[in-house]
Short mmCIF file of C-alpha atoms in Angstrom, two decimals:
data_model
loop_
_atom_site.label_atom_id
_atom_site.label_comp_id
_atom_site.label_asym_id
_atom_site.label_seq_id
_atom_site.Cartn_x
_atom_site.Cartn_y
_atom_site.Cartn_z
CA UNK B 1090 -0.03 0.16 -0.40
CA UNK B 1091 1.06 3.56 -0.87
CA UNK B 1092 -0.53 6.64 -0.02
CA UNK B 1093 0.35 7.94 -3.24
CA UNK B 1094 -2.13 5.21 -4.59
CA UNK B 1095 -4.67 5.92 -2.27
CA UNK B 1096 -4.42 9.48 -2.73
CA UNK B 1097 -4.93 8.53 -7.04
CA UNK B 1098 -7.77 6.30 -5.88
CA UNK B 1099 -9.10 8.62 -4.38
CA UNK B 1100 -8.76 11.17 -7.34
CA UNK B 1101 -10.52 8.93 -9.96
CA UNK B 1102 -13.73 8.23 -7.59
CA UNK B 1103 -13.65 12.20 -7.55
CA UNK B 1104 -13.84 12.03 -11.46
CA UNK B 1105 -16.50 9.50 -11.50
CA UNK B 1106 -19.24 10.80 -8.91
CA UNK B 1107 -18.98 14.59 -11.22
CA UNK B 1108 -19.68 12.17 -13.99
CA UNK B 1109 -22.10 10.48 -12.73
CA UNK B 1110 -23.81 13.88 -11.68
CA UNK B 1111 -23.30 14.73 -15.69
CA UNK B 1112 -25.51 11.62 -16.47
CA UNK B 1113 -28.74 12.29 -14.54
CA UNK B 1114 -31.48 13.95 -15.41
CA UNK B 1115 -32.10 17.40 -14.22
CA UNK B 1116 -35.60 16.57 -12.64
CA UNK B 1117 -34.41 13.81 -10.39
CA UNK B 1118 -33.38 16.41 -7.91
CA UNK B 1119 -33.04 13.83 -5.13
CA UNK B 1120 -31.02 12.37 -6.38
CA UNK B 1121 -28.69 14.30 -7.73
CA UNK B 1122 -28.75 16.09 -4.19
CA UNK B 1123 -27.71 12.14 -2.55
CA UNK B 1124 -24.61 12.30 -5.36
CA UNK B 1125 -23.60 15.85 -4.62
CA UNK B 1126 -23.78 15.78 -0.47
CA UNK B 1127 -21.47 12.38 -0.73
CA UNK B 1128 -19.15 13.72 -3.49
CA UNK B 1129 -18.83 17.49 -1.29
CA UNK B 1130 -18.31 14.97 1.82
CA UNK B 1131 -16.25 13.35 0.35
CA UNK B 1132 -14.05 16.08 -1.38
CA UNK B 1133 -13.69 17.64 1.88
CA UNK B 1134 -12.91 14.91 3.79
CA UNK B 1135 -9.95 13.38 0.94
CA UNK B 1136 -9.09 16.97 1.69
CA UNK B 1137 -8.43 16.90 5.27
CA UNK B 1138 -6.98 13.81 5.13
CA UNK B 1139 -4.03 15.22 2.69
CA UNK B 1140 -3.86 18.34 5.29
CA UNK B 1141 -3.50 16.35 7.77
CA UNK B 1142 -1.28 13.38 6.43
CA UNK B 1143 0.08 13.55 3.58
CA UNK B 1144 1.14 17.61 3.18
CA UNK B 1145 3.37 17.58 6.70
CA UNK B 1146 5.23 14.01 4.86
CA UNK B 1147 6.27 16.34 2.26
CA UNK B 1148 7.23 19.19 4.02
CA UNK B 1149 9.24 16.58 5.82
CA UNK B 1150 10.86 14.82 3.00
CA UNK B 1151 11.30 17.61 1.18
CA UNK B 1152 13.49 19.66 3.72
CA UNK B 1153 15.04 16.46 4.56
CA UNK B 1154 16.20 16.18 0.79
CA UNK B 1155 17.10 20.25 0.75
CA UNK B 1156 13.86 21.05 -1.10
CA UNK B 1157 11.97 22.88 1.16
CA UNK B 1158 11.17 25.77 -1.53
CA UNK B 1159 9.57 23.50 -4.09
CA UNK B 1160 7.90 21.31 -1.93
CA UNK B 1161 6.42 24.68 0.32
CA UNK B 1162 5.52 26.46 -2.97
CA UNK B 1163 3.63 23.36 -3.99
CA UNK B 1164 1.59 22.85 -0.36
CA UNK B 1165 0.87 26.71 -0.31
CA UNK B 1166 -0.43 26.31 -3.85
CA UNK B 1167 -2.48 22.89 -2.44
CA UNK B 1168 -4.10 24.85 0.92
CA UNK B 1169 -5.07 27.44 -1.61
CA UNK B 1170 -6.76 24.63 -3.82
CA UNK B 1171 -8.78 23.06 -1.13
CA UNK B 1172 -9.98 26.29 -0.12
CA UNK B 1173 -11.06 27.35 -3.41
CA UNK B 1174 -12.39 23.80 -3.66
CA UNK B 1175 -14.54 24.55 -0.08
CA UNK B 1176 -15.42 27.61 -1.70
CA UNK B 1177 -16.77 26.03 -4.90
CA UNK B 1178 -18.46 23.63 -2.81
CA UNK B 1179 -20.23 26.22 -0.21
CA UNK B 1180 -21.74 28.17 -3.87
CA UNK B 1181 -23.03 24.80 -4.67
CA UNK B 1182 -25.31 24.54 -2.12
CA UNK B 1183 -26.99 27.82 -1.99
CA UNK B 1184 -28.44 27.03 -5.09
CA UNK B 1185 -31.49 24.72 -5.59
CA UNK B 1186 -30.62 21.45 -6.82
CA UNK B 1187 -30.96 20.85 -10.68
CA UNK B 1188 -31.56 24.37 -12.07
CA UNK B 1189 -28.79 25.83 -14.41
CA UNK B 1190 -27.27 27.89 -11.30
CA UNK B 1191 -26.83 24.21 -9.49
CA UNK B 1192 -24.93 23.02 -12.58
CA UNK B 1193 -23.19 25.94 -13.03
CA UNK B 1194 -21.52 25.92 -9.48
CA UNK B 1195 -21.22 21.89 -9.74
CA UNK B 1196 -18.76 22.78 -13.15
CA UNK B 1197 -16.85 25.07 -11.22
CA UNK B 1198 -16.32 23.06 -7.98
CA UNK B 1199 -15.35 20.25 -10.80
CA UNK B 1200 -13.14 22.46 -12.89
CA UNK B 1201 -11.68 23.71 -9.45
CA UNK B 1202 -10.54 20.00 -7.95
CA UNK B 1203 -9.82 18.64 -11.39
CA UNK B 1204 -7.36 21.63 -11.99
CA UNK B 1205 -6.43 20.75 -8.19
CA UNK B 1206 -5.40 17.37 -8.52
CA UNK B 1207 -3.99 17.38 -12.35
CA UNK B 1208 -1.36 19.88 -10.29
CA UNK B 1209 -0.72 18.06 -7.71
CA UNK B 1210 -0.41 13.96 -9.73
CA UNK B 1211 2.22 15.82 -11.32
CA UNK B 1212 3.98 17.68 -8.66
CA UNK B 1213 3.60 16.75 -5.50
CA UNK B 1214 2.80 12.70 -5.38
CA UNK B 1215 5.67 12.37 -7.84
CA UNK B 1216 8.09 15.12 -5.90
CA UNK B 1217 6.57 11.97 -2.88
CA UNK B 1218 7.63 9.09 -4.84
CA UNK B 1219 10.77 10.12 -5.80
CA UNK B 1220 11.89 11.62 -2.20
CA UNK B 1221 9.89 9.00 -0.17
CA UNK B 1222 10.79 5.27 0.48
CA UNK B 1223 7.84 2.45 0.21
CA UNK B 1224 8.34 1.68 3.80
CA UNK B 1225 7.49 5.15 4.35
CA UNK B 1226 4.48 5.49 1.65
CA UNK B 1227 3.43 2.21 2.93
CA UNK B 1228 3.05 3.81 6.79
CA UNK B 1229 1.69 7.13 5.72
CA UNK B 1230 -1.22 5.27 3.49
CA UNK B 1231 -2.21 3.27 6.78
CA UNK B 1232 -2.92 6.47 8.24
CA UNK B 1233 -4.71 8.30 5.11
CA UNK B 1234 -6.44 4.76 5.16
CA UNK B 1235 -7.82 4.91 8.88
CA UNK B 1236 -8.37 9.31 9.18
CA UNK B 1237 -10.77 8.75 6.11
CA UNK B 1238 -12.11 5.92 7.74
CA UNK B 1239 -12.49 7.28 11.26
CA UNK B 1240 -13.93 10.30 9.63
CA UNK B 1241 -16.36 8.30 6.98
CA UNK B 1242 -19.76 10.69 8.13
CA UNK B 1243 -17.60 13.35 7.23
CA UNK B 1244 -15.63 16.16 9.09
CA UNK B 1245 -16.14 19.96 9.32
CA UNK B 1246 -15.02 22.57 6.21
CA UNK B 1247 -12.80 25.06 7.65
CA UNK B 1248 -9.96 27.24 5.46
CA UNK B 1249 -6.97 27.61 6.19
CA UNK B 1250 -4.19 29.99 5.28
CA UNK B 1251 -1.34 28.59 3.62
CA UNK B 1252 1.23 30.52 4.96
CA UNK B 1253 0.04 29.76 8.47
CA UNK B 1254 -0.53 26.12 7.76
CA UNK B 1255 3.14 25.43 6.18
CA UNK B 1256 4.53 27.63 9.24
CA UNK B 1257 2.54 25.22 11.53
CA UNK B 1258 3.46 22.37 10.03
CA UNK B 1259 7.28 23.52 9.51
CA UNK B 1260 7.09 23.94 13.73
CA UNK B 1261 5.93 20.41 14.48
CA UNK B 1262 8.49 19.14 12.41
CA UNK B 1263 11.44 21.10 14.18
CA UNK B 1264 9.66 20.24 17.21
CA UNK B 1265 9.82 16.47 15.90
CA UNK B 1266 13.07 16.50 14.96
CA UNK B 1267 14.51 18.10 18.11
CA UNK B 1268 15.79 21.38 15.88
CA UNK B 1269 17.66 18.37 13.80
CA UNK B 1270 16.54 19.64 10.20
CA UNK B 1271 17.19 22.99 8.42
CA UNK B 1272 13.47 24.69 7.92
CA UNK B 1273 11.45 27.87 7.74
CA UNK B 1274 12.96 28.88 4.35
CA UNK B 1275 9.24 29.59 4.21
CA UNK B 1276 9.40 32.82 1.65
CA UNK B 1277 7.25 35.75 3.45
CA UNK B 1278 4.54 37.38 1.20
#
């Protein structure tokens, strides 16, 4: 088991659920609502699991490999993307299911999520496979699967400030490593 594969599996399921929504008759609002509710909860759970488990580990291996700037930028961008996806999900909730406005909001959520997944697959996951060995990826996969299983009923949606998120994650890494890692290279904006 490999955390990068679990994340890719989640991405596949997200794409599948968006595709299902596109194939349901707009008059079937109960079905549309049920599928959307499942997808919205899944998107948030996936983002939270990444923020709790994957991105701190990406920062850790990037710092250890002296690639802190690159993984910091990737993480900042990912947290920003997660916030955009959360905002898009919230916009869907503002519209009556099955209306043109609802479909437009779902399409915007799909676009935001698709852009994020493509970038993450191209950068963060690729970097992590290069920088972290399979035993570490397996250990994180177990934690990721457990997190999603424990929170299957959903998690609360909370936007995060990307810079504060990275700083807090790096501070935890410094504390855990007792100062042995050179961290804190985050560019000040």
